[in-house]
Short mmCIF file of C-alpha atoms in Angstrom, two decimals:
data_model
loop_
_atom_site.label_atom_id
_atom_site.label_comp_id
_atom_site.label_asym_id
_atom_site.label_seq_id
_atom_site.Cartn_x
_atom_site.Cartn_y
_atom_site.Cartn_z
CA MET A 641 -11.81 39.77 -30.98
CA TYR A 642 -9.17 38.63 -28.33
CA ASP A 643 -8.54 41.20 -25.85
CA PHE A 644 -4.80 40.63 -24.99
CA SER A 645 -4.17 43.79 -23.19
CA PHE A 646 -3.89 43.78 -18.73
CA ASN A 647 -6.70 46.10 -18.48
CA SER A 648 -9.67 45.84 -15.59
CA GLN A 649 -12.03 44.32 -18.20
CA SER A 650 -10.16 41.94 -19.49
CA LEU A 651 -9.08 40.80 -15.97
CA SER A 652 -12.46 40.49 -14.90
CA ARG A 653 -12.70 37.99 -17.45
CA GLU A 654 -10.42 36.00 -15.46
CA LEU A 655 -12.43 35.70 -11.61
CA SER A 656 -13.97 32.57 -11.49
CA ALA A 657 -16.89 31.34 -9.03
CA SER A 658 -14.38 29.68 -7.27
CA ASP A 659 -12.67 33.71 -6.29
CA PHE A 660 -16.12 34.74 -4.38
CA THR A 661 -16.51 31.34 -3.05
CA ILE A 662 -13.26 31.42 -1.27
CA ILE A 663 -13.62 35.53 -0.95
CA PRO A 664 -16.80 36.88 -0.71
CA ASP A 665 -16.01 39.85 -0.20
CA LEU A 666 -15.45 40.13 -3.70
CA ARG A 667 -19.66 40.48 -5.12
CA ASN A 668 -18.46 44.54 -2.76
CA PRO A 669 -18.44 46.44 -6.11
CA GLN A 670 -15.53 48.30 -4.68
CA THR A 671 -13.13 45.63 -3.61
CA ARG A 672 -13.36 43.98 -7.00
CA THR A 673 -12.31 47.11 -8.42
CA GLN A 674 -9.81 47.85 -5.55
CA VAL A 675 -8.37 44.13 -6.39
CA LEU A 676 -8.63 44.59 -10.84
CA SER A 677 -6.81 47.64 -10.07
CA ALA A 678 -4.52 46.03 -7.63
CA ALA A 679 -3.88 42.94 -11.02
CA GLU A 680 -3.80 45.64 -13.67
CA HIS A 681 -0.71 47.86 -11.48
CA HIS A 682 1.38 44.73 -11.26
CA ALA A 683 1.39 43.83 -15.32
CA GLU A 684 2.06 47.89 -15.44
CA ALA A 685 4.61 47.70 -12.72
CA GLY A 686 5.97 44.19 -12.18
CA PHE A 687 6.10 42.73 -8.93
CA ASP A 688 7.18 44.30 -6.01
CA SER A 689 7.90 40.76 -4.01
CA LEU A 690 5.52 38.24 -5.96
CA TYR A 691 4.66 35.10 -2.12
CA LEU A 692 4.01 31.94 -3.16
CA GLN A 693 2.75 29.95 0.30
CA ARG A 694 4.26 26.89 -0.45
CA SER A 695 3.08 22.76 1.04
CA ARG A 696 4.62 19.53 1.26
CA VAL A 697 2.24 16.60 -0.68
CA LYS A 698 3.04 13.49 -1.20
CA GLY A 699 6.82 14.27 -1.34
CA ARG A 700 6.47 17.31 -3.69
CA ASP A 701 7.40 21.06 -2.75
CA LEU A 702 3.25 22.57 -4.40
CA TYR A 703 2.93 26.74 -4.42
CA GLN A 704 -0.36 28.73 -4.91
CA PHE A 705 -0.61 32.18 -4.73
CA ALA A 706 -1.00 34.58 -0.95
CA THR A 707 -1.94 37.15 -3.31
CA LEU A 708 -5.47 37.66 -5.44
CA SER A 709 -4.99 41.08 -7.85
CA LYS A 710 -1.27 38.95 -8.47
CA GLU A 711 -3.23 35.94 -8.76
CA LEU A 712 -5.56 37.44 -11.74
CA THR A 713 -2.71 39.09 -13.25
CA LEU A 714 -1.40 35.63 -14.06
CA ARG A 715 -3.82 33.69 -14.76
CA LYS A 716 -4.00 36.35 -17.85
CA LEU A 717 -1.40 35.61 -18.81
CA SER A 718 -1.32 32.50 -18.55
CA ARG A 719 -4.94 32.30 -20.85
CA ASN A 720 -2.47 35.20 -23.25
CA ILE A 721 -0.16 32.07 -24.03
CA LYS A 722 -2.13 29.98 -24.97
CA MET A 723 -4.70 31.41 -27.42
CA LEU A 724 -1.00 32.18 -29.02
CA THR A 725 0.24 28.78 -29.05
CA LYS A 726 -2.35 26.90 -28.82
CA VAL A 727 -0.09 25.19 -26.37
CA ARG A 728 -2.80 22.59 -23.76
CA GLN A 729 -2.21 19.59 -21.63
CA SER A 730 -3.54 16.17 -23.46
CA ASN A 731 -6.23 14.68 -22.48
CA ARG A 732 -5.71 11.66 -20.07
CA ASP A 733 -8.18 9.75 -22.24
CA GLU A 734 -7.51 10.46 -25.64
CA ILE A 735 -4.30 8.60 -24.92
CA VAL A 736 -5.47 5.59 -23.45
CA ARG A 737 -7.96 5.22 -26.15
CA SER A 738 -5.73 5.44 -28.83
CA LEU A 739 -3.21 3.29 -27.24
CA ILE A 740 -5.59 0.72 -26.42
CA ALA A 741 -7.05 0.53 -30.36
CA LEU A 742 -3.14 0.09 -31.48
CA LEU A 743 -1.85 -1.80 -28.91
CA GLY A 744 -4.90 -4.72 -30.72
CA GLU A 745 -3.25 -3.93 -33.82
CA GLY A 746 -1.93 -7.61 -35.21
CA GLU A 747 1.32 -5.66 -36.04
CA ASP A 748 5.42 -6.29 -33.97
CA PHE A 749 6.20 -3.10 -31.88
CA GLU A 750 7.94 -2.52 -29.56
CA ILE A 751 7.27 -0.28 -26.74
CA LEU A 752 8.90 3.00 -24.39
CA LYS A 753 7.74 4.43 -21.38
CA ILE A 754 9.64 6.72 -20.09
CA ASP A 755 10.10 9.66 -17.05
CA ILE A 756 10.80 13.05 -17.03
CA LYS A 757 12.69 13.45 -13.52
CA ASN A 758 11.78 16.02 -11.94
CA PHE A 759 10.13 18.06 -14.04
CA TYR A 760 8.43 21.28 -13.17
CA PRO A 761 11.33 22.84 -10.52
CA SER A 762 14.01 22.03 -13.79
CA ILE A 763 12.85 22.98 -16.87
CA ASP A 764 15.08 26.55 -17.56
CA ARG A 765 12.73 29.82 -17.38
CA ASN A 766 16.39 30.68 -19.34
CA TYR A 767 14.95 28.29 -22.09
CA ILE A 768 11.17 29.87 -21.69
CA ASP A 769 12.42 33.18 -21.66
CA GLY A 770 14.44 32.58 -24.79
CA ARG A 771 11.92 31.42 -26.81
CA LEU A 772 8.91 34.03 -25.76
CA ARG A 773 10.70 36.30 -26.95
CA SER A 774 11.52 34.84 -29.92
CA ASP A 775 8.09 35.04 -30.62
CA GLU A 776 6.94 38.04 -32.19
CA ARG A 777 2.78 37.58 -31.84
CA LEU A 778 3.60 38.16 -27.43
CA PRO A 779 2.48 41.26 -26.81
CA PRO A 780 5.52 43.26 -25.30
CA SER A 781 3.01 43.69 -22.16
CA SER A 782 2.33 40.12 -21.94
CA TYR A 783 6.45 39.54 -21.73
CA SER A 784 6.93 42.12 -19.62
CA VAL A 785 4.98 40.03 -16.62
CA TRP A 786 7.24 36.92 -17.86
CA GLN A 787 9.82 38.60 -16.92
CA SER A 788 8.24 40.00 -13.91
CA PHE A 789 7.13 36.62 -12.22
CA SER A 790 10.51 34.78 -13.62
CA ARG A 791 12.83 37.72 -11.65
CA SER A 792 10.70 36.43 -8.68
CA LEU A 793 10.85 32.92 -8.80
CA ALA A 794 14.86 33.98 -8.16
CA ALA A 795 14.34 36.39 -5.49
CA GLN A 796 12.68 33.86 -3.23
CA ALA A 797 15.98 30.85 -4.98
CA ILE A 798 12.90 28.13 -6.87
CA PRO A 799 13.87 26.63 -9.01
CA GLY A 800 11.98 25.91 -12.49
CA LEU A 801 8.58 26.14 -12.56
CA PRO A 802 6.96 26.27 -8.99
CA PRO A 803 4.50 23.30 -9.52
CA GLY A 804 0.37 23.73 -8.36
CA LEU A 805 -0.04 26.51 -10.76
CA SER A 806 -2.08 27.29 -14.00
CA LEU A 807 0.64 29.55 -15.86
CA SER A 808 2.73 26.56 -15.09
CA ALA A 809 0.79 23.90 -16.64
CA THR A 810 0.75 26.18 -19.08
CA LEU A 811 4.68 27.49 -19.29
CA SER A 812 5.14 23.87 -19.33
CA GLU A 813 3.02 22.79 -22.64
CA TYR A 814 4.32 25.53 -24.69
CA CYS A 815 8.38 24.58 -23.15
CA MET A 816 7.77 21.49 -24.89
CA ARG A 817 5.75 21.42 -28.35
CA ASP A 818 9.26 21.30 -30.19
CA PHE A 819 10.21 18.12 -28.78
CA ASP A 820 7.34 16.65 -28.82
CA ARG A 821 7.22 17.25 -31.95
CA ARG A 822 10.60 16.50 -33.55
CA VAL A 823 10.05 12.53 -31.01
CA ALA A 824 7.11 12.04 -32.95
CA ASN A 825 8.88 12.28 -35.82
CA LEU A 826 11.85 10.20 -34.67
CA PRO A 827 12.36 7.61 -36.90
CA GLY A 828 10.78 3.69 -36.91
CA VAL A 829 8.09 6.21 -34.65
CA TYR A 830 4.56 5.87 -35.13
CA TYR A 831 2.95 6.16 -32.11
CA TYR A 832 4.19 9.09 -29.23
CA ALA A 833 2.08 10.67 -26.48
CA ARG A 834 2.90 12.71 -23.79
CA TYR A 835 0.77 13.48 -20.34
CA VAL A 836 3.24 15.79 -18.25
CA ASP A 837 5.97 14.13 -17.52
CA ASP A 838 5.35 10.75 -19.06
CA MET A 839 5.91 9.53 -22.13
CA ILE A 840 4.96 6.67 -24.37
CA ILE A 841 6.33 5.92 -27.34
CA MET A 842 5.33 2.66 -30.00
CA SER A 843 7.68 2.09 -32.56
CA THR A 844 9.31 -0.55 -35.39
CA GLY A 845 11.91 -1.58 -32.90
CA GLN A 846 14.31 -1.17 -35.47
CA HIS A 847 16.72 0.44 -34.17
CA GLY A 848 16.58 -0.39 -31.40
CA PRO A 849 15.34 0.93 -27.78
CA ASN A 850 18.58 2.54 -26.39
CA GLN A 851 19.44 4.71 -29.47
CA LEU A 852 15.44 5.49 -30.00
CA LEU A 853 16.39 6.51 -25.34
CA ASN A 854 19.35 8.68 -27.00
CA ASN A 855 17.68 10.13 -29.56
CA VAL A 856 14.51 11.33 -27.34
CA ALA A 857 17.26 11.92 -24.85
CA ASP A 858 20.03 14.44 -26.86
CA LYS A 859 15.67 16.74 -27.64
CA LEU A 860 15.11 17.55 -24.37
CA PRO A 861 15.23 20.88 -23.79
CA SER A 862 17.23 22.02 -21.36
CA GLY A 863 17.23 21.29 -18.13
CA LEU A 864 14.94 18.49 -18.70
CA ALA A 865 16.98 15.46 -18.15
CA LEU A 866 15.18 11.73 -18.42
CA ASN A 867 14.40 8.94 -15.90
CA LEU A 868 16.39 5.83 -16.25
CA LYS A 869 14.67 3.86 -12.61
CA LYS A 870 11.65 4.38 -14.06
CA THR A 871 12.60 3.92 -17.50
CA ARG A 872 10.55 0.40 -19.44
CA THR A 873 11.52 -1.24 -22.82
CA ILE A 874 8.21 -3.86 -23.77
CA GLN A 875 8.65 -5.42 -26.35
CA ILE A 876 5.33 -7.00 -28.68
CA LYS A 877 6.03 -9.71 -30.94
CA ARG A 878 4.86 -13.11 -30.55
CA LYS A 879 2.83 -14.91 -32.88
CA ALA A 880 0.15 -17.46 -30.52
CA ASP A 881 -0.78 -21.36 -31.96
CA ALA A 882 -4.28 -20.71 -31.73
CA SER A 883 -6.90 -17.62 -29.73
CA PRO A 884 -7.37 -16.59 -26.17
CA ALA A 885 -3.57 -16.11 -26.97
CA PRO A 886 -1.80 -15.87 -24.10
CA ILE A 887 -0.17 -12.96 -22.62
CA ASP A 888 3.40 -11.14 -25.11
CA GLY A 889 3.41 -8.47 -22.95
CA SER A 890 1.87 -5.57 -20.19
CA PHE A 891 2.62 -2.38 -17.87
CA GLU A 892 1.28 0.90 -16.42
CA PHE A 893 1.20 4.34 -17.92
CA LEU A 894 -0.91 7.13 -16.62
CA GLY A 895 -2.84 4.35 -13.59
CA TYR A 896 -4.36 1.86 -15.80
CA SER A 897 -3.51 -1.82 -16.44
CA PHE A 898 -2.28 -2.99 -20.26
CA SER A 899 -1.53 -6.57 -20.69
CA ILE A 900 -0.97 -7.42 -24.54
CA SER A 901 -2.11 -10.71 -25.63
CA GLN A 902 0.18 -12.98 -28.91
CA LYS A 903 -0.96 -11.82 -32.05
CA TYR A 904 -3.57 -14.21 -33.64
CA ARG A 905 -5.50 -14.92 -36.15
CA ASP A 906 -9.08 -13.26 -36.29
CA GLU A 907 -11.03 -13.94 -39.74
CA ASN A 908 -8.78 -11.72 -43.01
CA ARG A 909 -6.17 -10.48 -40.12
CA PHE A 910 -4.06 -10.66 -37.52
CA VAL A 911 -5.28 -9.06 -33.76
CA ARG A 912 -3.99 -8.81 -30.13
CA LYS A 913 -6.10 -9.22 -27.08
CA VAL A 914 -5.94 -5.85 -24.39
CA SER A 915 -7.58 -6.27 -21.11
CA VAL A 916 -7.42 -3.03 -18.91
CA ASP A 917 -7.70 -2.38 -15.66
CA ILE A 918 -6.67 -0.53 -13.48
CA ALA A 919 -3.01 -0.36 -12.00
CA GLU A 920 -1.25 -2.00 -9.33
CA LYS A 921 0.37 1.03 -7.70
CA LYS A 922 -2.93 2.60 -8.00
CA VAL A 923 -4.87 -0.51 -6.32
CA SER A 924 -2.63 -0.04 -3.73
CA LYS A 925 -3.14 4.00 -3.01
CA LEU A 926 -7.48 3.18 -2.40
CA LYS A 927 -6.55 0.62 0.15
CA SER A 928 -4.15 2.44 1.85
CA ARG A 929 -6.93 5.30 1.37
CA LEU A 930 -8.93 2.97 3.98
CA ILE A 931 -7.07 2.02 5.73
CA TYR A 932 -6.18 5.79 7.06
CA THR A 933 -9.94 6.47 6.55
CA VAL A 934 -10.70 2.78 9.18
CA LEU A 935 -7.80 4.72 11.61
CA ASP A 936 -9.58 8.40 11.21
CA PHE A 937 -12.76 6.31 13.47
CA ILE A 938 -10.87 4.46 15.96
CA ASN A 939 -9.17 7.14 16.63
CA THR A 940 -12.05 9.93 16.45
CA ARG A 941 -15.28 7.12 16.50
CA ASN A 942 -16.57 9.51 13.93
CA PHE A 943 -18.82 7.56 12.06
CA GLN A 944 -20.55 10.57 9.50
CA ASP A 945 -17.27 10.93 8.80
CA PHE A 946 -16.25 7.56 8.53
CA GLU A 947 -19.45 6.79 6.32
CA ASP A 948 -19.22 9.86 4.17
CA ARG A 949 -15.17 9.00 3.29
CA ILE A 950 -16.02 5.94 1.88
CA LYS A 951 -18.44 7.68 -0.69
CA LEU A 952 -15.85 8.97 -2.31
CA ILE A 953 -13.35 6.44 -2.25
CA THR A 954 -15.08 4.11 -3.75
CA GLY A 955 -17.44 6.15 -5.06
CA ASN A 956 -17.76 9.33 -7.65
CA TYR A 957 -17.86 12.96 -7.55
CA HIS A 958 -17.35 16.79 -8.01
CA ILE A 959 -14.17 18.54 -7.15
CA TYR A 960 -14.01 22.30 -8.93
CA ASP A 961 -11.54 23.15 -11.57
CA TYR A 962 -9.96 26.19 -10.17
CA ASP A 963 -7.40 26.44 -13.98
CA ARG A 964 -10.66 26.06 -15.67
CA SER A 965 -13.43 27.29 -13.47
CA PHE A 966 -15.40 24.59 -13.83
CA ARG A 967 -16.67 21.51 -11.41
CA ARG A 968 -14.87 18.35 -12.85
CA LYS A 969 -16.26 14.51 -12.07
CA VAL A 970 -13.90 12.44 -10.46
CA GLY A 971 -14.01 8.90 -8.71
CA ILE A 972 -14.18 5.31 -9.81
CA PHE A 973 -15.48 5.44 -12.69
CA TYR A 974 -14.31 8.74 -13.85
CA ASN A 975 -10.46 8.04 -13.35
CA TYR A 976 -10.65 4.88 -14.54
CA ARG A 977 -12.65 4.46 -17.04
CA GLN A 978 -11.49 2.88 -19.90
CA ILE A 979 -10.85 -0.75 -18.21
CA ASN A 980 -12.15 -3.74 -18.92
CA PHE A 981 -15.45 -3.28 -16.65
CA ASP A 982 -16.52 -7.39 -16.76
CA PRO A 983 -13.92 -8.70 -15.62
CA SER A 984 -12.17 -6.55 -13.64
CA PRO A 985 -9.24 -7.42 -11.09
CA GLY A 986 -8.41 -4.71 -9.38
CA LEU A 987 -12.12 -4.02 -8.51
CA HIS A 988 -12.66 -7.77 -7.04
CA GLU A 989 -9.08 -6.78 -5.30
CA LEU A 990 -10.81 -3.78 -3.70
CA ASP A 991 -13.77 -5.35 -3.05
CA SER A 992 -12.98 -7.67 -1.30
CA PHE A 993 -10.43 -5.60 0.40
CA TRP A 994 -12.98 -4.01 1.65
CA SER A 995 -15.38 -6.57 3.14
CA LYS A 996 -11.97 -8.12 5.00
CA ILE A 997 -11.89 -4.54 6.99
CA VAL A 998 -15.75 -4.29 7.37
CA LEU A 999 -15.98 -8.17 8.72
CA SER A 1000 -12.62 -8.85 10.27
CA ARG A 1001 -11.42 -10.03 13.35
CA ASN A 1002 -7.48 -10.76 12.94
CA GLY A 1003 -5.69 -8.48 12.15
CA ASN A 1004 -4.84 -4.63 14.29
CA VAL A 1005 -6.53 -2.61 12.69
CA CYS A 1006 -10.06 -5.00 12.24
CA ARG A 1007 -9.77 -6.10 15.66
CA ARG A 1008 -9.95 -2.74 16.50
CA LEU A 1009 -12.68 -1.62 14.49
CA HIS A 1010 -14.31 -5.06 14.84
CA PRO A 1011 -16.26 -3.54 18.24
CA LEU A 1012 -16.70 0.20 17.37
CA LEU A 1013 -19.20 -1.10 14.75
CA THR A 1014 -22.99 -1.92 15.19
CA PRO A 1015 -24.29 -4.85 12.65
CA LYS A 1016 -26.15 -2.22 11.78
CA GLN A 1017 -23.33 0.06 10.83
CA ARG A 1018 -21.67 -2.83 9.38
CA ARG A 1019 -24.36 -3.43 6.36
CA ARG A 1020 -23.93 0.43 5.95
CA LEU A 1021 -20.53 0.07 5.02
CA LEU A 1022 -21.10 -2.98 3.26
CA LYS A 1023 -23.26 -1.07 0.49
CA TYR A 1024 -20.63 0.32 -0.36
CA THR A 1025 -18.91 -1.87 -3.60
CA PHE A 1026 -16.15 -0.96 -6.53
CA ARG A 1027 -18.37 -2.74 -9.05
CA THR A 1028 -21.27 -0.44 -8.15
CA SER A 1029 -20.42 2.33 -7.96
CA TYR A 1030 -18.36 2.07 -11.17
CA LYS A 1031 -21.27 -0.05 -13.25
CA LEU A 1032 -23.82 2.45 -12.34
CA ARG A 1033 -21.26 5.35 -11.61
CA THR A 1034 -22.81 6.20 -8.04
CA HIS A 1035 -22.54 10.34 -7.56
CA TYR A 1036 -22.31 11.50 -4.33
CA HIS A 1037 -22.29 15.41 -3.58
CA PHE A 1038 -19.97 17.81 -0.65
CA SER A 1039 -19.58 21.48 -0.85
CA ALA A 1040 -16.04 21.84 -1.32
CA ASP A 1041 -15.21 22.97 2.93
CA ARG A 1042 -17.14 19.50 3.66
CA LEU A 1043 -14.61 17.73 0.62
CA GLY A 1044 -11.80 20.08 2.09
CA GLU A 1045 -12.18 18.01 5.71
CA LEU A 1046 -12.37 14.74 3.55
CA ILE A 1047 -9.81 14.51 1.87
CA GLU A 1048 -7.83 16.05 5.40
CA CYS A 1049 -7.36 12.00 6.76
CA TRP A 1050 -4.97 11.18 3.50
CA LYS A 1051 -3.19 14.11 3.25
CA TYR A 1052 -0.10 11.76 4.30
CA GLU A 1053 -0.23 9.05 2.24
CA LYS A 1054 2.54 8.03 -0.01
CA ASN A 1055 2.29 9.35 -4.00
#
């Protein structure tokens, strides 16, 4: 039976392998006992203070805990809420697969793509407090830890939920659960999905996008508002005279671009062809990383760092997921596994861009790079291609420390 209490034994299960890497002294039983005892004390007496380290990443504030004992207490709270409510973040790949299947059906429909403005900081903690207080299943000890956490955020003038914490992700999903159910049941809606602050709705279009948008906005939890500047409506209704049919509409969602053909008859039914590629915004981001990497090499002349960063950009690797305590595969294949590989204009564009950087002598960056590379180094760099790494799922291994060093030169890239 699951243990909801905050005792040393249950709190010890919140320790992850990465904790022992970051704090090697945790292997000492005495140190570990001290940390767990402190975490148990925080759960009983509350946080006298809860200092969160803040960093500015891509124009957003991200937070992390400064003290492991307090982090363990809040990890346990997060797990308790998950166990009670069964809330979880939506799976990005599942959403994309469902979209591809539905978009390919020969029906007329309207797509509403919606974004929530300033999601985590705008969530009303009083709203969460009311929900938790009224949930009779939540043990008093868990509610007490939540109250202490909320008071500490208020004392530091941190609005809403701090982005970057696993507890924030859990509480935001808990906060949005009723909203998701209500939107999915709106008249005319036959598919709805949300991934954090990005939403997509497929509807019959019978009520019009404005009415549907107003209905969605009315159901948002306290504090949240739609980002109307990023809201887009796409109507998919035209019929083609022949196959292959021309494009009826396109949009980007969750890092992918979707192009939907006009419907055409395939044997005894109407269908649509759906082409899926890397979103233009993500292609631009990968190009920017290539440029940042080249500029770093021009300044440092460190070819090993240069080559390793190109491996990361073009290939695949593991990162440690601290929230779930496991190594997660990421990279060009795992981030975009739902694209149509052949053809993929995005992959072709990226490979063309990279080869021009390595071979060209024109332009400010290439002109500075060219004399710094030997013919052998140039041949080595050209071995790394996006298409090959995607097709073969080429994987590279780097330690957590090495990964941190390599991605440092991209920290100022725009989101």
